[in-house]
PDB file of C-alpha atoms and ligand atoms in Angstrom:
ATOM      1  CA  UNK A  80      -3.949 -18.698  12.117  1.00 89.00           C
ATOM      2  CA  UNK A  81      -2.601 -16.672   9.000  1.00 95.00           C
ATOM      3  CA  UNK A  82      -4.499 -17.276   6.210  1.00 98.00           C
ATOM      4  CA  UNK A  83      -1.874 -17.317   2.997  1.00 98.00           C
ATOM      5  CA  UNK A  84      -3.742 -15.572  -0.177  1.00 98.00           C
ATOM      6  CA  UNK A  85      -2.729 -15.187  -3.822  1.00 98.00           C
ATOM      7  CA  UNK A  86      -5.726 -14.264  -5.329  1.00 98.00           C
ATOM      8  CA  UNK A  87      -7.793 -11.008  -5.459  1.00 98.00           C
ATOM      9  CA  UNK A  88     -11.419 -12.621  -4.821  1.00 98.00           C
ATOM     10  CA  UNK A  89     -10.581 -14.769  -2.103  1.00 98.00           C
ATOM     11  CA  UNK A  90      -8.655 -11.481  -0.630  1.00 98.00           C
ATOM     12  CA  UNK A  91     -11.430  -9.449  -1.619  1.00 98.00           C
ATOM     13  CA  UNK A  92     -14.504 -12.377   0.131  1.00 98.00           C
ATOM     14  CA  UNK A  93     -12.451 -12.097   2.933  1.00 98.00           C
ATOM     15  CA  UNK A  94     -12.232  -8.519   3.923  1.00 98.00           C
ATOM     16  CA  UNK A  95     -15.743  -7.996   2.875  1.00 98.00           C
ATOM     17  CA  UNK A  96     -16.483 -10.875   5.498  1.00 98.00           C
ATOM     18  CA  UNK A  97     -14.921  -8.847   7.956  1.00 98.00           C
ATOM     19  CA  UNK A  98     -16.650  -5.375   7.260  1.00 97.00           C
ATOM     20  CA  UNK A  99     -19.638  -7.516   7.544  1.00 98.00           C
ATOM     21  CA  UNK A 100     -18.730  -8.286  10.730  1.00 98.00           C
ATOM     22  CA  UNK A 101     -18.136  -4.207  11.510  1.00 98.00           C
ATOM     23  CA  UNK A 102     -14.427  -4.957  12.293  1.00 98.00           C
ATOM     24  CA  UNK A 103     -11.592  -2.692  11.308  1.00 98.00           C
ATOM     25  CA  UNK A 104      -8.783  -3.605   8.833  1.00 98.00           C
ATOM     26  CA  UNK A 105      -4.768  -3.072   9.040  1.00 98.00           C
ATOM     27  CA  UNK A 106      -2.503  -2.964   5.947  1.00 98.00           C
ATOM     28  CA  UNK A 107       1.024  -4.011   6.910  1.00 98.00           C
ATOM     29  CA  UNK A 108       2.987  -3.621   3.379  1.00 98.00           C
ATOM     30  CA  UNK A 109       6.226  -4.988   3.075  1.00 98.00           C
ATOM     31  CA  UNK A 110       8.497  -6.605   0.536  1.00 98.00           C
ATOM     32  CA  UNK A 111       9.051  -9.852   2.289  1.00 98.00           C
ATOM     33  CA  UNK A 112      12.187 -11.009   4.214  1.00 97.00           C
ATOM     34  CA  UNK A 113      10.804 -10.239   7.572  1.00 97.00           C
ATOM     35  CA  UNK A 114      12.851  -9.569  10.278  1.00 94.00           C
ATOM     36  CA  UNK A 115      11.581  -7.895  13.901  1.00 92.00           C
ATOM     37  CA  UNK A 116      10.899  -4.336  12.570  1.00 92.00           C
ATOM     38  CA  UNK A 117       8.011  -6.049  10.042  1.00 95.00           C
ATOM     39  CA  UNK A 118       6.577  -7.752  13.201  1.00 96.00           C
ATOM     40  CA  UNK A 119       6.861  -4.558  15.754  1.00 95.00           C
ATOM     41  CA  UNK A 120       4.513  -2.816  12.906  1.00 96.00           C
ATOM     42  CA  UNK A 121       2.540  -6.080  12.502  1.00 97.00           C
ATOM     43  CA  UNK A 122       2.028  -5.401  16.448  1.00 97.00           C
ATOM     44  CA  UNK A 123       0.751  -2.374  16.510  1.00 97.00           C
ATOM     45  CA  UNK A 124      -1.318  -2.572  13.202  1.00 98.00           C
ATOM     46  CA  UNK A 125      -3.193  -5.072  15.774  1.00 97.00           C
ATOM     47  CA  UNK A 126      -3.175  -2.094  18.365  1.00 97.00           C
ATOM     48  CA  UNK A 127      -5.145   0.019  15.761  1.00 98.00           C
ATOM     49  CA  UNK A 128      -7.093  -3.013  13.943  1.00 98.00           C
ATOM     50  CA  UNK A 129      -9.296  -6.148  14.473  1.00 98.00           C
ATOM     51  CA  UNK A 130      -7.737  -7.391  11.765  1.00 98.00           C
ATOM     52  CA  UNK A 131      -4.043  -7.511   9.987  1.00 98.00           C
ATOM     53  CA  UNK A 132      -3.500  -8.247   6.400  1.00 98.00           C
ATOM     54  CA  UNK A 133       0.728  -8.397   5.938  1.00 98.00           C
ATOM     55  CA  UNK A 134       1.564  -7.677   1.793  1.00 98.00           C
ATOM     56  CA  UNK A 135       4.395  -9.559   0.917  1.00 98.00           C
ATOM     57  CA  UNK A 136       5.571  -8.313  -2.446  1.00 98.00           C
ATOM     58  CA  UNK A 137       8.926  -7.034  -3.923  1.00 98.00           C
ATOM     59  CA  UNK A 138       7.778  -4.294  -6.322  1.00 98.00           C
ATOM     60  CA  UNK A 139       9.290  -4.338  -9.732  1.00 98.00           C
ATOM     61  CA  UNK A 140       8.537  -0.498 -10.038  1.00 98.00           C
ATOM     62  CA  UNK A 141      10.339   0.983  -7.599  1.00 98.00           C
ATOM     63  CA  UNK A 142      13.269  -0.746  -8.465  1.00 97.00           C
ATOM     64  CA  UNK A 143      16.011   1.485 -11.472  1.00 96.00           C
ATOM     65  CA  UNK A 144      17.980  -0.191 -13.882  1.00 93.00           C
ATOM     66  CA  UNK A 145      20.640  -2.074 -12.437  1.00 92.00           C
ATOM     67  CA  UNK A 146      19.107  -2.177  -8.706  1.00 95.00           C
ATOM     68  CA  UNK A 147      18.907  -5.207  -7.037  1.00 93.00           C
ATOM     69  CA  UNK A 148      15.358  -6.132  -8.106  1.00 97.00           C
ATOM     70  CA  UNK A 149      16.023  -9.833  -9.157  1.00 96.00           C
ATOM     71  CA  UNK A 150      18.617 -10.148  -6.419  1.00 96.00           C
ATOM     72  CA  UNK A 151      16.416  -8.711  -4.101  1.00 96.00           C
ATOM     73  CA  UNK A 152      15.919 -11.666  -1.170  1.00 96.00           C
ATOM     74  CA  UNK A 153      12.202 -13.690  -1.217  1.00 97.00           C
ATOM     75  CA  UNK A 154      12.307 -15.945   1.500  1.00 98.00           C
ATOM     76  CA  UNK A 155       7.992 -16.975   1.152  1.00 98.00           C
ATOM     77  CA  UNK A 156       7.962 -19.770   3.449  1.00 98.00           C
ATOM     78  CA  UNK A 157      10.369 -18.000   6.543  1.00 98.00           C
ATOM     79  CA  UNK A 158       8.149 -15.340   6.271  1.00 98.00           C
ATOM     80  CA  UNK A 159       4.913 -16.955   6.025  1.00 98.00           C
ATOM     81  CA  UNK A 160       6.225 -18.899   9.262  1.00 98.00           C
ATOM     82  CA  UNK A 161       6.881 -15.342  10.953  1.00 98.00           C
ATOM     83  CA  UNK A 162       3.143 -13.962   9.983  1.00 98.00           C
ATOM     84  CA  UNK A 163       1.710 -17.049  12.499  1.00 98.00           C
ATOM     85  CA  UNK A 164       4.069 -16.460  15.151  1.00 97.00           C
ATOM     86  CA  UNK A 165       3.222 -12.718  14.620  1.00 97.00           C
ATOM     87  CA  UNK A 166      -0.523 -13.655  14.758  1.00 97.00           C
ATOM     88  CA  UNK A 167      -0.903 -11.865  11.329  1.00 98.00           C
ATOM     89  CA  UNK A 168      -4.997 -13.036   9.774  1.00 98.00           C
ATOM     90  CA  UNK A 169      -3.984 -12.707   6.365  1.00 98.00           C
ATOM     91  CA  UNK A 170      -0.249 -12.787   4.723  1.00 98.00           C
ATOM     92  CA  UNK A 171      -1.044 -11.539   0.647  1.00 99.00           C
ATOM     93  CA  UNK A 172       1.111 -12.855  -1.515  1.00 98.00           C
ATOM     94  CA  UNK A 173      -0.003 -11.606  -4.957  1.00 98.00           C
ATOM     95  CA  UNK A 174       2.129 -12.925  -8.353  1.00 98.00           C
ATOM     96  CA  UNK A 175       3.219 -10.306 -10.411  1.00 98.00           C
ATOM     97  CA  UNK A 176       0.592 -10.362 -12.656  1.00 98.00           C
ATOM     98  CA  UNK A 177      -2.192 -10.040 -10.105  1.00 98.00           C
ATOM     99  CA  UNK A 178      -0.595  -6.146  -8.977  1.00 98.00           C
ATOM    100  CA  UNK A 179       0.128  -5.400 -12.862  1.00 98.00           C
ATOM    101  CA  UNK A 180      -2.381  -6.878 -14.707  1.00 98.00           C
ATOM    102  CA  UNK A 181      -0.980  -5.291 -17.968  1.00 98.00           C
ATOM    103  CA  UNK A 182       2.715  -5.724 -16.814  1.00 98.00           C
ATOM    104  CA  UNK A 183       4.777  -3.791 -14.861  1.00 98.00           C
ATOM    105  CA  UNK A 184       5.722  -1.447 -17.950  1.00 97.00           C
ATOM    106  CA  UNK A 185       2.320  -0.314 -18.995  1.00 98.00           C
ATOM    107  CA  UNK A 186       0.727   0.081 -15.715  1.00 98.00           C
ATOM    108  CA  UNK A 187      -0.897   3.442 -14.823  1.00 98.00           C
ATOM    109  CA  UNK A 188       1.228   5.294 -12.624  1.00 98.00           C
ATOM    110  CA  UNK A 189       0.981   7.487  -9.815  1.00 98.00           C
ATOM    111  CA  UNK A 190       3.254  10.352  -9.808  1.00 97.00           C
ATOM    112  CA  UNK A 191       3.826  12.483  -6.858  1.00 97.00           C
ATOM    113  CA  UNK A 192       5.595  15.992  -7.240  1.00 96.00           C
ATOM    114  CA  UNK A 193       8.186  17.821  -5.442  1.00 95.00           C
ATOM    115  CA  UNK A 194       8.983  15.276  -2.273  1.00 93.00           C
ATOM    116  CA  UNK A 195       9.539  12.236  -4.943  1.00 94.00           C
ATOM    117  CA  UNK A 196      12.555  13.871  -6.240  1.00 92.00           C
ATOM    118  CA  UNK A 197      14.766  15.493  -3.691  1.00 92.00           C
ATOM    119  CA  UNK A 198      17.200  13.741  -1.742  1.00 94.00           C
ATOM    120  CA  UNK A 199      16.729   9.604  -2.057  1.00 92.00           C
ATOM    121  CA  UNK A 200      14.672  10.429  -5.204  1.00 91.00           C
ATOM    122  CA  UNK A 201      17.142  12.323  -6.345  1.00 92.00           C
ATOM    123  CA  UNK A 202      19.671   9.904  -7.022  1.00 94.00           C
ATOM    124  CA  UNK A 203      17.016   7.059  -7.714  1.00 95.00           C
ATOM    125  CA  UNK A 204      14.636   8.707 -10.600  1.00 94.00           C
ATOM    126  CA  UNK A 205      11.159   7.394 -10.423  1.00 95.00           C
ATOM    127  CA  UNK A 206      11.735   5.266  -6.993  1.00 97.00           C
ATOM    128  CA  UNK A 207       9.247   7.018  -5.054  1.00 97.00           C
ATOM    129  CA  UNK A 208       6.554   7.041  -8.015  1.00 97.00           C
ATOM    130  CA  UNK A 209       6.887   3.095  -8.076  1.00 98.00           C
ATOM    131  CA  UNK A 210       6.828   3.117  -4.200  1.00 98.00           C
ATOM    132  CA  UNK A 211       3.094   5.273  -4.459  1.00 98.00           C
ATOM    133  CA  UNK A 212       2.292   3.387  -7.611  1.00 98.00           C
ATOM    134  CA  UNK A 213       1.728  -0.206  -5.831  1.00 98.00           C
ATOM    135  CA  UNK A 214       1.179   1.349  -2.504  1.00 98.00           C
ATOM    136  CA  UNK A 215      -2.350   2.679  -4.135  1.00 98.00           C
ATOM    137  CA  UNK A 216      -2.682  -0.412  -6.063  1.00 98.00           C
ATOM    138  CA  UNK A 217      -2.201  -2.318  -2.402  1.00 99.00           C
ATOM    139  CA  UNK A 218      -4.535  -0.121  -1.123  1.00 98.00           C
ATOM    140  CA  UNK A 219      -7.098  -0.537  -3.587  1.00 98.00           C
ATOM    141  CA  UNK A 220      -6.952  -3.898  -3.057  1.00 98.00           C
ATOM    142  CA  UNK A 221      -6.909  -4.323   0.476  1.00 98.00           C
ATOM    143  CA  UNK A 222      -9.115  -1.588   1.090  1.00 98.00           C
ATOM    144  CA  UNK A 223      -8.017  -1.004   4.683  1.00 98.00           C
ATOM    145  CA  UNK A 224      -9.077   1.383   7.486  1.00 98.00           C
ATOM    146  CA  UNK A 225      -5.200   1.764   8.524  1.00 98.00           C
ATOM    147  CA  UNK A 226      -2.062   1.260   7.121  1.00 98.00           C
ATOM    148  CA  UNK A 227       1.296   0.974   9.316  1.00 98.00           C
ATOM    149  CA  UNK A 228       4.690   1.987   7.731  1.00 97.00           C
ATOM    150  CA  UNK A 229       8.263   2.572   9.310  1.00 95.00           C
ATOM    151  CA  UNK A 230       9.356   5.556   9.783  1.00 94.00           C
ATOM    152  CA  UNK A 231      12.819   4.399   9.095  1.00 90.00           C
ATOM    153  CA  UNK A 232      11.922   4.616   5.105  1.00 92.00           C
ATOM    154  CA  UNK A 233      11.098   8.656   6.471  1.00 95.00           C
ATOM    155  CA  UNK A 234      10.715  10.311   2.698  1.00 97.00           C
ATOM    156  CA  UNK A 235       8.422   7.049   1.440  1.00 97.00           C
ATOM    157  CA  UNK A 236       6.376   7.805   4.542  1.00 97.00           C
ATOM    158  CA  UNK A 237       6.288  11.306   3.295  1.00 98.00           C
ATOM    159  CA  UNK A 238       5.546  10.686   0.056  1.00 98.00           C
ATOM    160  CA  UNK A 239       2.461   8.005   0.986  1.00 98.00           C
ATOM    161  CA  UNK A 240       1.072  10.640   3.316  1.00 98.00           C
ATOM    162  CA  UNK A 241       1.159  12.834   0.418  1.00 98.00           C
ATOM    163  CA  UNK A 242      -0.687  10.912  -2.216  1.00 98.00           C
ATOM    164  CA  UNK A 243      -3.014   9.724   0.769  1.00 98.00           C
ATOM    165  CA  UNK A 244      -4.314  12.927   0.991  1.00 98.00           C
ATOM    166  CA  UNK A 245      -3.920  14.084  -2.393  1.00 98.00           C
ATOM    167  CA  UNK A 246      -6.072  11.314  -3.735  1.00 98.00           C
ATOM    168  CA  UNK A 247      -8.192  11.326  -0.914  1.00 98.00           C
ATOM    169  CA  UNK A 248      -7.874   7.514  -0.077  1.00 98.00           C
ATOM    170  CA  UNK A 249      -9.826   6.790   3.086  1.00 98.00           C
ATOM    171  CA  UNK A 250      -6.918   5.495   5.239  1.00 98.00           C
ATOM    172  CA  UNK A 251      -5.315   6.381   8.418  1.00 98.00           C
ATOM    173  CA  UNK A 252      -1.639   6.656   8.354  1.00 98.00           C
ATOM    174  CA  UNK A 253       0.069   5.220  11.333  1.00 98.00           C
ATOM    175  CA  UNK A 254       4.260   5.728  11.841  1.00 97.00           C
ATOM    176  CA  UNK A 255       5.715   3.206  13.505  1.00 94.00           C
ATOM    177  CA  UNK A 256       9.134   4.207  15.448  1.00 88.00           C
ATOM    178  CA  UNK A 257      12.659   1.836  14.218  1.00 81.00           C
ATOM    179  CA  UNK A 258      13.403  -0.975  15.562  1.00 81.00           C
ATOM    180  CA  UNK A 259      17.329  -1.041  15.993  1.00 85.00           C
ATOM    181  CA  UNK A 260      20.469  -4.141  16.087  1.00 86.00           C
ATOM    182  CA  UNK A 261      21.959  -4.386  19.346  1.00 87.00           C
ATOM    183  CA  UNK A 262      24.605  -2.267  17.899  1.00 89.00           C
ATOM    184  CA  UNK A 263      22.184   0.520  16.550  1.00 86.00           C
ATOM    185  CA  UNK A 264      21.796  -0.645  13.055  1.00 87.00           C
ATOM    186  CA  UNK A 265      18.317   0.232  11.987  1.00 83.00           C
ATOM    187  CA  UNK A 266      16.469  -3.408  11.286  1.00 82.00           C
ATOM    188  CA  UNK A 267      16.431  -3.405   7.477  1.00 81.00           C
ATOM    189  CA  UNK A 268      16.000  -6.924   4.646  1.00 78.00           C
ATOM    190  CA  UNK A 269      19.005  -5.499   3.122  1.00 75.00           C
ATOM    191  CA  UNK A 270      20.993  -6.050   5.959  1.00 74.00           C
ATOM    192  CA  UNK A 271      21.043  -9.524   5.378  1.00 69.00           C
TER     193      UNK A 271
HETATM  194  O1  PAF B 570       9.035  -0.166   2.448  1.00 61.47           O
HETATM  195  C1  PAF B 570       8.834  -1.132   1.686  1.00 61.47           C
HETATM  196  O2  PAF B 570       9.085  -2.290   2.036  1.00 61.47           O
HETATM  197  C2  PAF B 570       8.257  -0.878   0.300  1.00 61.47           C
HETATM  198  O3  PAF B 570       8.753   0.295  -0.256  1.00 61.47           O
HETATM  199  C3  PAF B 570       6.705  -0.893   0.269  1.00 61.47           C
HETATM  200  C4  PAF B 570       6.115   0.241   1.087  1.00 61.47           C
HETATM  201  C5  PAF B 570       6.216  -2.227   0.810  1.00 61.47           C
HETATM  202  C6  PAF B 570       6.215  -0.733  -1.170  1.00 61.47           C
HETATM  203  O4  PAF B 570       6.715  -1.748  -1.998  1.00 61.47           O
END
């Protein structure tokens, strides 16, 4: 059963239930419109976890001007569906306002130097610092033992493992290998 949650203190009464309990916690972040690469790393989040919390939230910060932020496909209720066949315990679903509390614009930022702005970052100023931006803010809320990312996004993963260790957050990284289309596409929302 996945539990759908949109607000911090129930997410919060919940995970504190479970470290009650002495059980361990996965983070599974995503952006929503879940295909079979978000559920091979909801899989083996479970392989490293008790428990699975999927984030399902497009991130208005990592987007530039004039990406495809507002275009960007939110398909809740498919995805929600996927989470139970998946066997995900938690799908958050947090509004805007619950990541930023101050808006999107004035939130703090976390900036991370050198590997944000070569190559992808290059071209896309400030991607990577929105990318670590919620990814701490996810992190802080979830508070998980383990988080599970693709190594198809291969300089975000970089970058995360950076600031992971740079800010010292308690979490275990875990790389998940890509999931490919029969005819070797690599499994990606923007496929679609
Ligand atoms: O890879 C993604 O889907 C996003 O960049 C992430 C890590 C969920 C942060 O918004």
């Amino acid at each position: 059963m996945t539990d759908v949650i949109r607000d911090l203190a129930r997410l919060r009464e919940c995970v504190a239930a479970w470290r009650a309990e002495g059980l361990r916690v996965a983070l599974v972040p995503t952006m929503g419109n879940l295909h079979g690469g978000h559920f091979s790393l909801v899989e083996l989040a479970r392989r490293h976890a008790d428990r699975v919390v999927v984030s399902v939230f497009v991130n208005p910060t990592q987007f530039g001007p004039g990406e495809d932020y507002d275009r960007y496909p939110r398909t809740p209720e498919a995805d929600v569906e996927g989470l139970r066949s998946a066997g995900a315990d938690v799908a958050w679903m947090p509004a805007v306002e619950v990541v930023y509390p101050y808006g999107p614009e004035a939130a703090v930022r976390v900036q991370v130097p050198g590997i944000a702005e070569v190559l992808e970052g290059a071209h896309r100023p400030g991607h990577f610092d929105g990318v670590a931006t919620v990814v701490a803010r996810l992190f802080n809320q979830v508070q998980p033992d383990v988080a599970v990312f693709g190594r198809k996004d291969y300089q975000q993963l970089a970058v995360i493992r950076y600031m992971v260790r740079d800010l010292a957050f308690p979490v275990e990284l875990v790389a998940a290998d890509i999931l490919r289309e029969d005819d070797g596409l690599a499994m990606s929302s923007r496929n679609q």
